[in-house]
Amino acid sequence: MALVVVPPGQMLLYLLYGPVVGKVVQEWREQGRLPLGTSWCLHLILLLALRSLTYQLWFSYGNMLFFTRRRRVVDDGVDFRQIDTEWDWDNMVIMQTLIAAVLVTSRVFPATSDLSAWDLRGWAIAVVLHVAVSEPAFYWAHRALHLGPLFSRYHSLHHSFQATQALTAGFVTPLESLILTLVAWAPLAGAFMAGHGSVSLVYGHILLFDYLRSMGYSNVEVISHKTFQDFPFLRYLIYTPSYLSLHHREKDSNFCLFMPLFDAPGRDPQPQVLAASEGGKNHRVPDFVFLVHVVDVVSSMHVPFAFRACSSLPFATHLVLLPLWPIAFGFMLLQWFCSKTFTVSFYKLRGFLHQTWSVPRYGFQVTRFIQASRLISIELYFIPSAKKGINEMIELAILRADKMGVKVLSLAALNKNEALNGGGTLFVRKHPDLRVRVVHGNTLTAAVILNEIPGDVAEVFLTGATSKLGRAIALYLCRKKIRVLMLTLSTERFMNIQREAPAEFQQYLVQVTKYQAAQNCKTWIVGKWLSPREQRWAPAGTHFHQFVVPPIIGFRRDCTYGKLAAMRLPEDVEGLGTCEYTMGRGVVHACHAGGVVHFLEGWDHHEVGAIDVDRIDAVWNAALRHGLTPA
C-alpha cells in the first residue's frame, strides 16, 4: 500500500513557520517550560491549528450528508475542478499568521505577560468596533470588488462556483485576504490601543470570525425559519448560508460581512430573510444507489466528509493521517453498536441523482505470511455472529430504497458475496414484490475483464475458476474456442461448470490442480490471491488480469499486472469530487458501472445470483453506448 504525504508545494508554505517555531523552542529552553504566558509565537501556532480545525470541522459537518442532506442550500456537488481550484484554500490563514508574527516580533503588541486573561471592557470595545467599523468597511469594500475591473482581476475567482463549502471561505486573492485581515483585526487593534486587550479576546474574536465565515460558506442551513419569525430583529444581525448563497448566485446583492443590517437600507429585507429559510427543501430521492461498506480503519478516513485533499485522490495511506487512527478506530466501534446505513456521497448524471450509501460494517482483513510467504487471510466481514446482522442491514437498505422510490440499487464488494447472501438472491426471494431493482453488477465486471484479453490469445490460466466470476469467464472464453486452464481441486465443481458449456466447446475447459500447469501460459486471470512463490510459475512476459480482492502484489518485474475491473463514468457526470477507493478520478468499480448501465437502460429485471453469460456482450455494448469507457 502506497504511502503519501502532503503535496510538496503546500508543505513548503508551512516551512515558512520555521522561524516562529524556532522562537518558541528558544523561549522554551530559556524558561525550562512551555512559554504559554510569555510567548505570542506559541499563541500564533496554537491559533493556526485552531483556525484550521474550525474550517475543517465545518467542512466535515457540511459534507455529512446523513445529517445535512435535507438542509443543503444548493444541491449541486463540488467536483474535482472546484477542489483543484480551491486546493490552497489555507493560504489566507497562512498569510495572516505570518503578518501577525511580524507584528508581535516587532513588539507592536504588548507581551502576553502584561495582558490579563480576560477583560470585559475589551470585549465591549471589540463588539462596538466590529459593528461600527468592520461591518461597514467590508460592505463597501465588497461592493467595490464587484465593480467591473476590480471584479475581473481580484474577485471573480472567488465566485467561480455556485456550490460553496467551508473551505471556499479561504479561497481568496491576496487583496481579498488583506481586506479580511484589516476588518478582522480592527476591533482587536482598538481594544489593545484602549489598554483593554486580553488573551481571551484574541482567541475568541479570531475564532468566532472564522466560525461565522465557515458557517456562511457551509452550504447547510443552521438557523430555522421559525427562529427568524420568533425573533425578527435577528434578520438584521446574522446572515445565513442561504443568504450568502444568494450573493454567490446573483452577485448583485447581500454584500455584508455577517450582519444583513448593512444590506437592508433602501429596500425590503424580507426577500433576503426568505432566502435564509429555504434550507430543508432540497431533498431529492436518488434514482440510483450504490451500496458499499467500509474496507478498513485507515480507508475509513478516505470518506468525503473527512479530508477533501485525501478523498479527491485515489486512496493511499497518508502519513499525516496515521496519528488519527485511534479516533477512526473509535468511530468503527461506535458504528458497530449504534449506526445504520448512511449516505456517503452523490453525483448527477444526465439529471438523475446517484448516491453512495454505506453499510456501517468493515470488510478489512487480518493477514499474515507463514511458511515461505504463503498468505493466510481472514475476512472479518464474515464473522459467523455478524453475518445475520450484516444481511439485515443490507435488507433494510434495500427496503428503504424501495419505499423511497429508488429505481436501481447496486451491491458493492462483500455486500453481494455468495457466502453471505447468494449475490443478492436472498433479498429478491424474500421480497418478490420489490420495485427497486437489485443488481450485483458482476456481468459488466466479467465483460471488462474479458475485453482486456487480446484477441489473439489461445490459452488462459484461471484461478478462482469456480467462483461466480470465474465460472462466467470460463464459459464465455470456451465459446470463443480459447483453452481455459481452470485451477481447482474440486472435480465436481469443475464438471458442473463444464456441463453448462455447449457440447462442442466443453473440450476447451481443462481442469488443473497445480500452478505448474500454467508455466507456458502468458495470460493469467487471477481470482484468488497469489503468493510470490505461486507467481514464479508464470513465464516471463505474463500479464496478470485480476478480479481478486485485495489485488495481488506485483512481485515479478518481468511481468505486467492489471488493475481491478473498472470503467470511467461519462464525461457529462456532474458534481463528482470523490475517488472511489483506489480508483482514479471519474473511475468507478465495474460493479458500480454495471448498476449505472442497468438504470440508464431501464431494465426491469434483478441482476442477482449467477452471471448470465449470454448477457455479457449486451451489457458491455450498453455501457459503451451510454458513454462509459474502459479505465
XYZ file of N, CA, C and O in Angstrom, residues 277-400:
496
model
N -34.513 30.962 4.708
C -35.400 29.939 5.261
C -35.596 28.763 4.327
O -36.396 27.884 4.599
N -34.894 28.763 3.201
C -35.150 27.748 2.199
C -34.502 26.414 2.518
O -34.778 25.416 1.865
N -33.554 26.368 3.482
C -32.922 25.103 3.821
C -33.962 24.079 4.208
O -34.935 24.369 4.878
N -33.760 22.849 3.797
C -34.684 21.789 4.126
C -35.581 21.404 2.967
O -36.261 20.399 3.013
N -35.587 22.214 1.895
C -36.438 21.906 0.754
C -35.653 21.230 -0.366
O -36.192 20.976 -1.425
N -34.386 20.988 -0.156
C -33.538 20.470 -1.209
C -33.300 18.976 -1.086
O -32.216 18.505 -1.354
N -34.299 18.240 -0.664
C -34.127 16.803 -0.516
C -34.751 16.078 -1.693
O -35.959 16.124 -1.898
N -33.918 15.423 -2.490
C -34.377 14.653 -3.639
C -34.219 13.171 -3.376
O -33.283 12.740 -2.703
N -35.122 12.395 -3.921
C -34.990 10.942 -3.849
C -33.977 10.511 -4.900
O -34.087 10.896 -6.071
N -32.977 9.736 -4.516
C -31.991 9.292 -5.519
C -32.633 8.329 -6.517
O -33.559 7.585 -6.180
N -32.141 8.352 -7.739
C -32.615 7.421 -8.764
C -31.824 6.117 -8.736
O -32.353 5.057 -9.045
N -30.546 6.235 -8.355
C -29.657 5.066 -8.315
C -28.845 5.110 -7.027
O -28.399 6.178 -6.604
N -28.659 3.962 -6.397
C -27.879 3.867 -5.158
C -26.834 2.772 -5.305
O -27.141 1.664 -5.777
N -25.615 3.077 -4.909
C -24.527 2.104 -4.857
C -24.262 1.824 -3.383
O -23.852 2.722 -2.644
N -24.524 0.593 -2.952
C -24.438 0.243 -1.533
C -23.085 -0.392 -1.237
O -22.815 -1.525 -1.627
N -22.239 0.349 -0.513
C -20.868 -0.089 -0.237
C -20.730 -0.452 1.241
O -21.688 -0.397 2.008
N -19.525 -0.819 1.616
C -19.161 -0.979 3.028
C -17.764 -0.412 3.211
O -17.035 -0.207 2.233
N -17.387 -0.137 4.428
C -16.058 0.382 4.706
C -15.049 -0.759 4.551
O -15.339 -1.905 4.908
N -13.883 -0.461 4.004
C -12.881 -1.501 3.786
C -12.125 -1.800 5.068
O -12.074 -2.934 5.537
N -11.520 -0.777 5.662
C -10.782 -0.974 6.905
C -10.687 0.361 7.640
O -11.228 1.375 7.193
N -10.003 0.361 8.770
C -9.964 1.557 9.616
C -9.274 2.717 8.903
O -9.753 3.854 8.923
N -8.140 2.446 8.261
C -7.392 3.525 7.598
C -8.194 4.098 6.437
O -8.303 5.315 6.277
N -8.774 3.225 5.615
C -9.522 3.722 4.454
C -10.798 4.441 4.861
O -11.377 5.184 4.070
N -11.259 4.238 6.105
C -12.452 4.962 6.560
C -12.201 6.466 6.599
O -13.144 7.260 6.555
N -10.937 6.877 6.682
C -10.617 8.306 6.678
C -10.577 8.880 5.263
O -10.278 10.055 5.064
N -10.898 8.050 4.261
C -10.948 8.494 2.872
C -12.335 9.000 2.496
O -12.560 9.428 1.372
N -13.266 8.971 3.439
C -14.628 9.422 3.150
C -14.626 10.916 2.838
O -13.771 11.668 3.332
N -15.572 11.395 2.018
C -15.555 12.801 1.595
C -15.816 13.802 2.699
O -15.563 14.993 2.510
N -16.321 13.366 3.859
C -16.539 14.326 4.940
C -15.372 14.348 5.925
O -15.464 14.974 6.973
N -14.269 13.679 5.582
C -13.081 13.748 6.430
C -12.114 14.802 5.886
O -12.139 15.955 6.324
N -11.306 14.437 4.915
C -10.314 15.373 4.380
C -10.444 15.417 2.862
O -10.228 14.409 2.188
N -10.780 16.594 2.346
C -11.016 16.733 0.914
C -9.765 16.423 0.101
O -9.853 15.848 -0.988
N -8.597 16.781 0.618
C -7.356 16.531 -0.101
C -7.077 15.041 -0.239
O -6.323 14.630 -1.123
N -7.658 14.230 0.629
C -7.474 12.773 0.547
C -8.559 12.128 -0.302
O -8.266 11.338 -1.196
N -9.810 12.467 -0.042
C -10.911 11.797 -0.736
C -10.974 12.147 -2.211
O -11.569 11.405 -2.997
N -10.359 13.257 -2.618
C -10.385 13.645 -4.029
C -9.256 12.994 -4.819
O -9.119 13.249 -6.018
N -8.477 12.165 -4.180
C -7.393 11.415 -4.831
C -7.593 9.930 -4.548
O -8.233 9.562 -3.563
N -7.041 9.044 -5.385
C -7.156 7.609 -5.101
C -6.626 7.282 -3.714
O -5.650 7.881 -3.257
N -7.268 6.335 -3.060
C -6.909 6.022 -1.688
C -5.456 5.572 -1.568
O -4.947 4.786 -2.353
N -4.798 6.093 -0.560
C -3.466 5.654 -0.160
C -3.339 5.964 1.323
O -4.102 6.761 1.875
N -2.405 5.321 1.971
C -2.207 5.558 3.403
C -1.374 6.821 3.586
O -0.174 6.814 3.366
N -2.010 7.914 3.948
C -1.319 9.180 4.148
C -0.650 9.184 5.522
O -1.298 8.918 6.544
N 0.604 9.508 5.552
C 1.348 9.523 6.814
C 0.720 10.476 7.822
O 0.686 10.179 9.023
N 0.207 11.607 7.326
C -0.351 12.597 8.248
C -1.628 12.101 8.921
O -2.074 12.679 9.915
N -2.240 11.030 8.382
C -3.468 10.510 8.964
C -3.238 9.432 10.014
O -4.147 9.116 10.784
N -2.032 8.874 10.024
C -1.783 7.762 10.940
C -2.023 8.126 12.410
O -2.542 7.300 13.166
N -1.675 9.346 12.864
C -1.981 9.680 14.272
C -3.473 9.693 14.586
O -3.856 9.621 15.753
N -4.307 9.781 13.547
C -5.750 9.807 13.762
C -6.356 8.405 13.784
O -7.574 8.260 13.929
N -5.513 7.383 13.641
C -6.020 6.010 13.603
C -6.839 5.655 14.845
O -7.911 5.046 14.707
N -6.404 6.021 16.061
C -7.231 5.686 17.239
C -8.631 6.301 17.171
O -9.604 5.676 17.605
N -8.736 7.523 16.629
C -10.052 8.154 16.515
C -10.907 7.387 15.518
O -12.095 7.122 15.766
N -10.301 7.017 14.379
C -11.040 6.256 13.369
C -11.472 4.900 13.919
O -12.572 4.414 13.633
N -10.613 4.291 14.742
C -10.951 3.006 15.352
C -12.133 3.174 16.309
O -13.036 2.328 16.362
N -12.140 4.279 17.036
C -13.262 4.553 17.936
C -14.569 4.710 17.176
O -15.616 4.216 17.605
N -14.501 5.391 16.011
C -15.695 5.532 15.191
C -16.166 4.185 14.659
O -17.369 3.951 14.497
N -15.217 3.286 14.385
C -15.598 1.950 13.926
C -16.415 1.234 14.999
O -17.466 0.643 14.711
N -15.951 1.313 16.239
C -16.678 0.674 17.326
C -18.055 1.320 17.520
O -19.049 0.634 17.765
N -18.090 2.647 17.387
C -19.355 3.360 17.540
C -20.346 2.924 16.466
O -21.529 2.682 16.753
N -19.873 2.805 15.222
C -20.749 2.377 14.131
C -21.239 0.955 14.345
O -22.377 0.613 14.016
N -20.369 0.114 14.876
C -20.724 -1.284 15.063
C -21.932 -1.425 16.002
O -22.795 -2.272 15.804
N -21.988 -0.555 17.017
C -23.015 -0.712 18.039
C -24.245 0.166 17.831
O -25.338 -0.187 18.266
N -24.095 1.318 17.192
C -25.248 2.231 17.171
C -25.384 3.021 15.875
O -25.779 4.185 15.906
N -25.054 2.411 14.750
C -25.182 3.125 13.491
C -26.025 2.314 12.516
O -26.267 1.122 12.714
N -26.482 2.981 11.468
C -27.234 2.312 10.417
C -26.719 2.819 9.075
O -25.879 3.721 9.009
N -27.220 2.229 8.000
C -26.774 2.614 6.663
C -26.920 4.125 6.471
O -27.947 4.709 6.823
N -25.884 4.749 5.918
C -25.893 6.201 5.781
C -25.403 6.619 4.398
O -24.721 5.866 3.698
N -25.774 7.849 4.010
C -25.376 8.408 2.714
C -23.954 8.952 2.806
O -23.620 9.702 3.719
N -23.125 8.578 1.833
C -21.712 8.981 1.837
C -21.455 10.100 0.838
O -20.831 11.106 1.159
N -21.914 9.929 -0.393
C -21.605 10.908 -1.436
C -22.673 10.841 -2.522
O -23.564 9.980 -2.491
N -22.576 11.740 -3.472
C -23.535 11.749 -4.579
C -22.915 12.429 -5.786
O -21.906 13.137 -5.698
N -23.515 12.179 -6.922
C -23.210 12.919 -8.146
C -24.455 12.868 -9.017
O -25.421 12.144 -8.722
N -24.455 13.648 -10.083
C -25.593 13.654 -11.003
C -25.119 13.239 -12.393
O -24.028 13.610 -12.822
N -25.966 12.482 -13.050
C -25.671 12.048 -14.413
C -26.933 12.214 -15.242
O -27.942 11.551 -14.988
N -26.861 13.154 -16.203
C -27.986 13.436 -17.096
C -29.277 13.767 -16.343
O -30.355 13.300 -16.676
N -29.093 14.531 -15.257
C -30.229 14.992 -14.485
C -30.701 14.026 -13.420
O -31.583 14.370 -12.623
N -30.134 12.840 -13.362
C -30.524 11.842 -12.376
C -29.545 11.855 -11.198
O -28.336 12.035 -11.379
N -30.078 11.654 -10.013
C -29.272 11.701 -8.797
C -28.775 10.300 -8.452
O -29.574 9.374 -8.278
N -27.474 10.154 -8.349
C -26.833 8.896 -7.971
C -26.183 9.083 -6.599
O -25.413 10.031 -6.407
N -26.483 8.217 -5.677
C -25.921 8.312 -4.330
C -25.156 7.041 -3.977
O -25.469 5.954 -4.476
N -24.178 7.212 -3.091
C -23.474 6.080 -2.500
C -23.880 5.985 -1.041
O -23.743 6.954 -0.290
N -24.414 4.834 -0.654
C -24.749 4.554 0.741
C -23.745 3.550 1.275
O -23.184 2.752 0.518
N -23.542 3.582 2.577
C -22.587 2.655 3.182
C -23.221 1.888 4.330
O -23.911 2.467 5.180
N -22.992 0.582 4.331
C -23.334 -0.242 5.482
C -22.247 -0.020 6.530
O -21.051 -0.093 6.207
N -22.583 0.277 7.777
C -21.557 0.581 8.794
C -20.848 -0.668 9.312
O -20.811 -0.929 10.506
N -20.309 -1.432 8.391
C -19.519 -2.609 8.746
C -18.231 -2.593 7.942
O -18.196 -2.079 6.820
N -17.183 -3.143 8.510
C -15.857 -3.082 7.913
C -15.496 -4.443 7.333
O -15.639 -5.465 7.999
N -15.010 -4.428 6.084
C -14.641 -5.680 5.441
C -13.158 -5.935 5.469
O -12.631 -6.633 4.609
N -12.452 -5.361 6.462
C -10.991 -5.471 6.462
C -10.543 -6.889 6.764
O -11.280 -7.709 7.289
N -9.300 -7.136 6.405
C -8.748 -8.467 6.531
C -7.587 -8.483 7.507
O -6.815 -7.524 7.596
N -7.453 -9.574 8.241
C -6.275 -9.830 9.048
C -5.409 -10.786 8.243
O -5.851 -11.881 7.894
N -4.207 -10.378 7.898
C -3.363 -11.213 7.057
C -2.013 -11.438 7.708
O -1.527 -10.621 8.476
N -1.403 -12.521 7.372
C -0.052 -12.796 7.856
C 0.618 -13.773 6.910
O -0.038 -14.573 6.239
N 1.921 -13.692 6.838
C 2.681 -14.587 5.993
C 3.218 -15.745 6.831
O 3.780 -15.540 7.898
N 3.009 -16.944 6.359
C 3.563 -18.106 7.026
C 4.119 -19.047 5.978
O 3.704 -19.041 4.819
N 5.050 -19.878 6.367
C 5.606 -20.912 5.515
C 5.967 -20.373 4.134
O 5.266 -20.580 3.147
N 7.073 -19.694 4.068
C 7.614 -19.208 2.796
C 6.611 -18.322 2.039
O 6.287 -18.550 0.883
N 6.116 -17.350 2.731
C 5.308 -16.285 2.135
C 3.938 -16.736 1.632
O 3.368 -16.145 0.730
N 3.404 -17.766 2.187
C 2.032 -18.145 1.829
C 1.076 -17.288 2.659
O 1.211 -17.200 3.864
N 0.104 -16.697 2.007
C -0.759 -15.706 2.661
C -2.014 -16.358 3.235
O -2.703 -17.100 2.568
N -2.240 -16.090 4.518
C -3.475 -16.527 5.153
C -4.326 -15.284 5.394
O -3.858 -14.303 5.959
N -5.564 -15.320 4.964
C -6.436 -14.155 5.068
C -7.729 -14.524 5.787
O -8.338 -15.537 5.489
N -8.105 -13.691 6.743
C -9.339 -13.912 7.488
C -10.264 -12.735 7.232
O -9.927 -11.596 7.549
N -11.404 -12.970 6.632
C -12.371 -11.909 6.362
C -13.186 -11.636 7.629
O -14.047 -12.430 8.004
N -12.895 -10.532 8.283
C -13.656 -10.185 9.476
C -15.101 -9.835 9.145
O -15.960 -9.820 10.030
N -15.388 -9.549 7.873
C -16.757 -9.269 7.458
C -17.633 -10.511 7.625
O -18.844 -10.419 7.694
N -16.983 -11.676 7.668
C -17.732 -12.922 7.727
C -17.589 -13.625 9.064
O -17.582 -14.847 9.133
N -17.443 -12.885 10.124
C -17.544 -13.480 11.451
C -18.947 -14.094 11.553
O -19.943 -13.421 11.284
N -19.043 -15.380 11.899
C -20.353 -16.039 11.904
C -21.442 -15.270 12.641
O -22.578 -15.167 12.176
N -21.076 -14.707 13.771
C -22.087 -13.983 14.560
C -22.494 -12.665 13.917
O -23.493 -12.055 14.316
N -21.721 -12.201 12.907
C -22.003 -10.903 12.293
C -22.791 -11.025 10.992
O -23.390 -10.048 10.543
N -22.801 -12.212 10.383
C -23.422 -12.370 9.074
C -24.892 -11.957 9.076
O -25.354 -11.219 8.203
N -25.632 -12.437 10.054
C -27.057 -12.153 10.105
C -27.307 -10.653 10.223
O -28.164 -10.098 9.515
N -26.547 -9.997 11.089
C -26.723 -8.563 11.270
C -26.387 -7.774 10.012
O -27.070 -6.794 9.676
N -25.341 -8.201 9.293
C -24.963 -7.506 8.055
C -26.055 -7.663 7.009
O -26.450 -6.696 6.350
N -26.552 -8.877 6.850
C -27.629 -9.096 5.882
C -28.875 -8.296 6.248
O -29.586 -7.788 5.367
N -29.152 -8.183 7.541
C -30.306 -7.385 7.959
C -30.125 -5.921 7.580
O -31.083 -5.256 7.163
N -28.886 -5.402 7.724
C -28.627 -4.013 7.345
C -28.784 -3.812 5.841
O -29.352 -2.805 5.398
N -28.269 -4.753 5.062
C -28.407 -4.660 3.603
C -29.879 -4.734 3.222
O -30.363 -3.969 2.376
N -30.602 -5.632 3.870
C -32.036 -5.780 3.587
C -32.802 -4.500 3.925
O -33.647 -4.046 3.137
N -32.501 -3.904 5.076
C -33.161 -2.657 5.454
C -32.856 -1.543 4.463
O -33.722 -0.711 4.152
N -31.616 -1.515 3.956
C -31.248 -0.502 2.963
C -32.045 -0.703 1.679
O -32.515 0.263 1.062
N -32.207 -1.961 1.267
C -32.988 -2.254 0.057
C -34.454 -1.847 0.252
O -35.066 -1.221 -0.625
N -35.014 -2.184 1.404
C -36.412 -1.840 1.669
C -36.604 -0.326 1.767
O -37.623 0.210 1.321
N -35.623 0.351 2.356
C -35.695 1.816 2.436
C -35.659 2.425 1.039
O -36.438 3.332 0.719
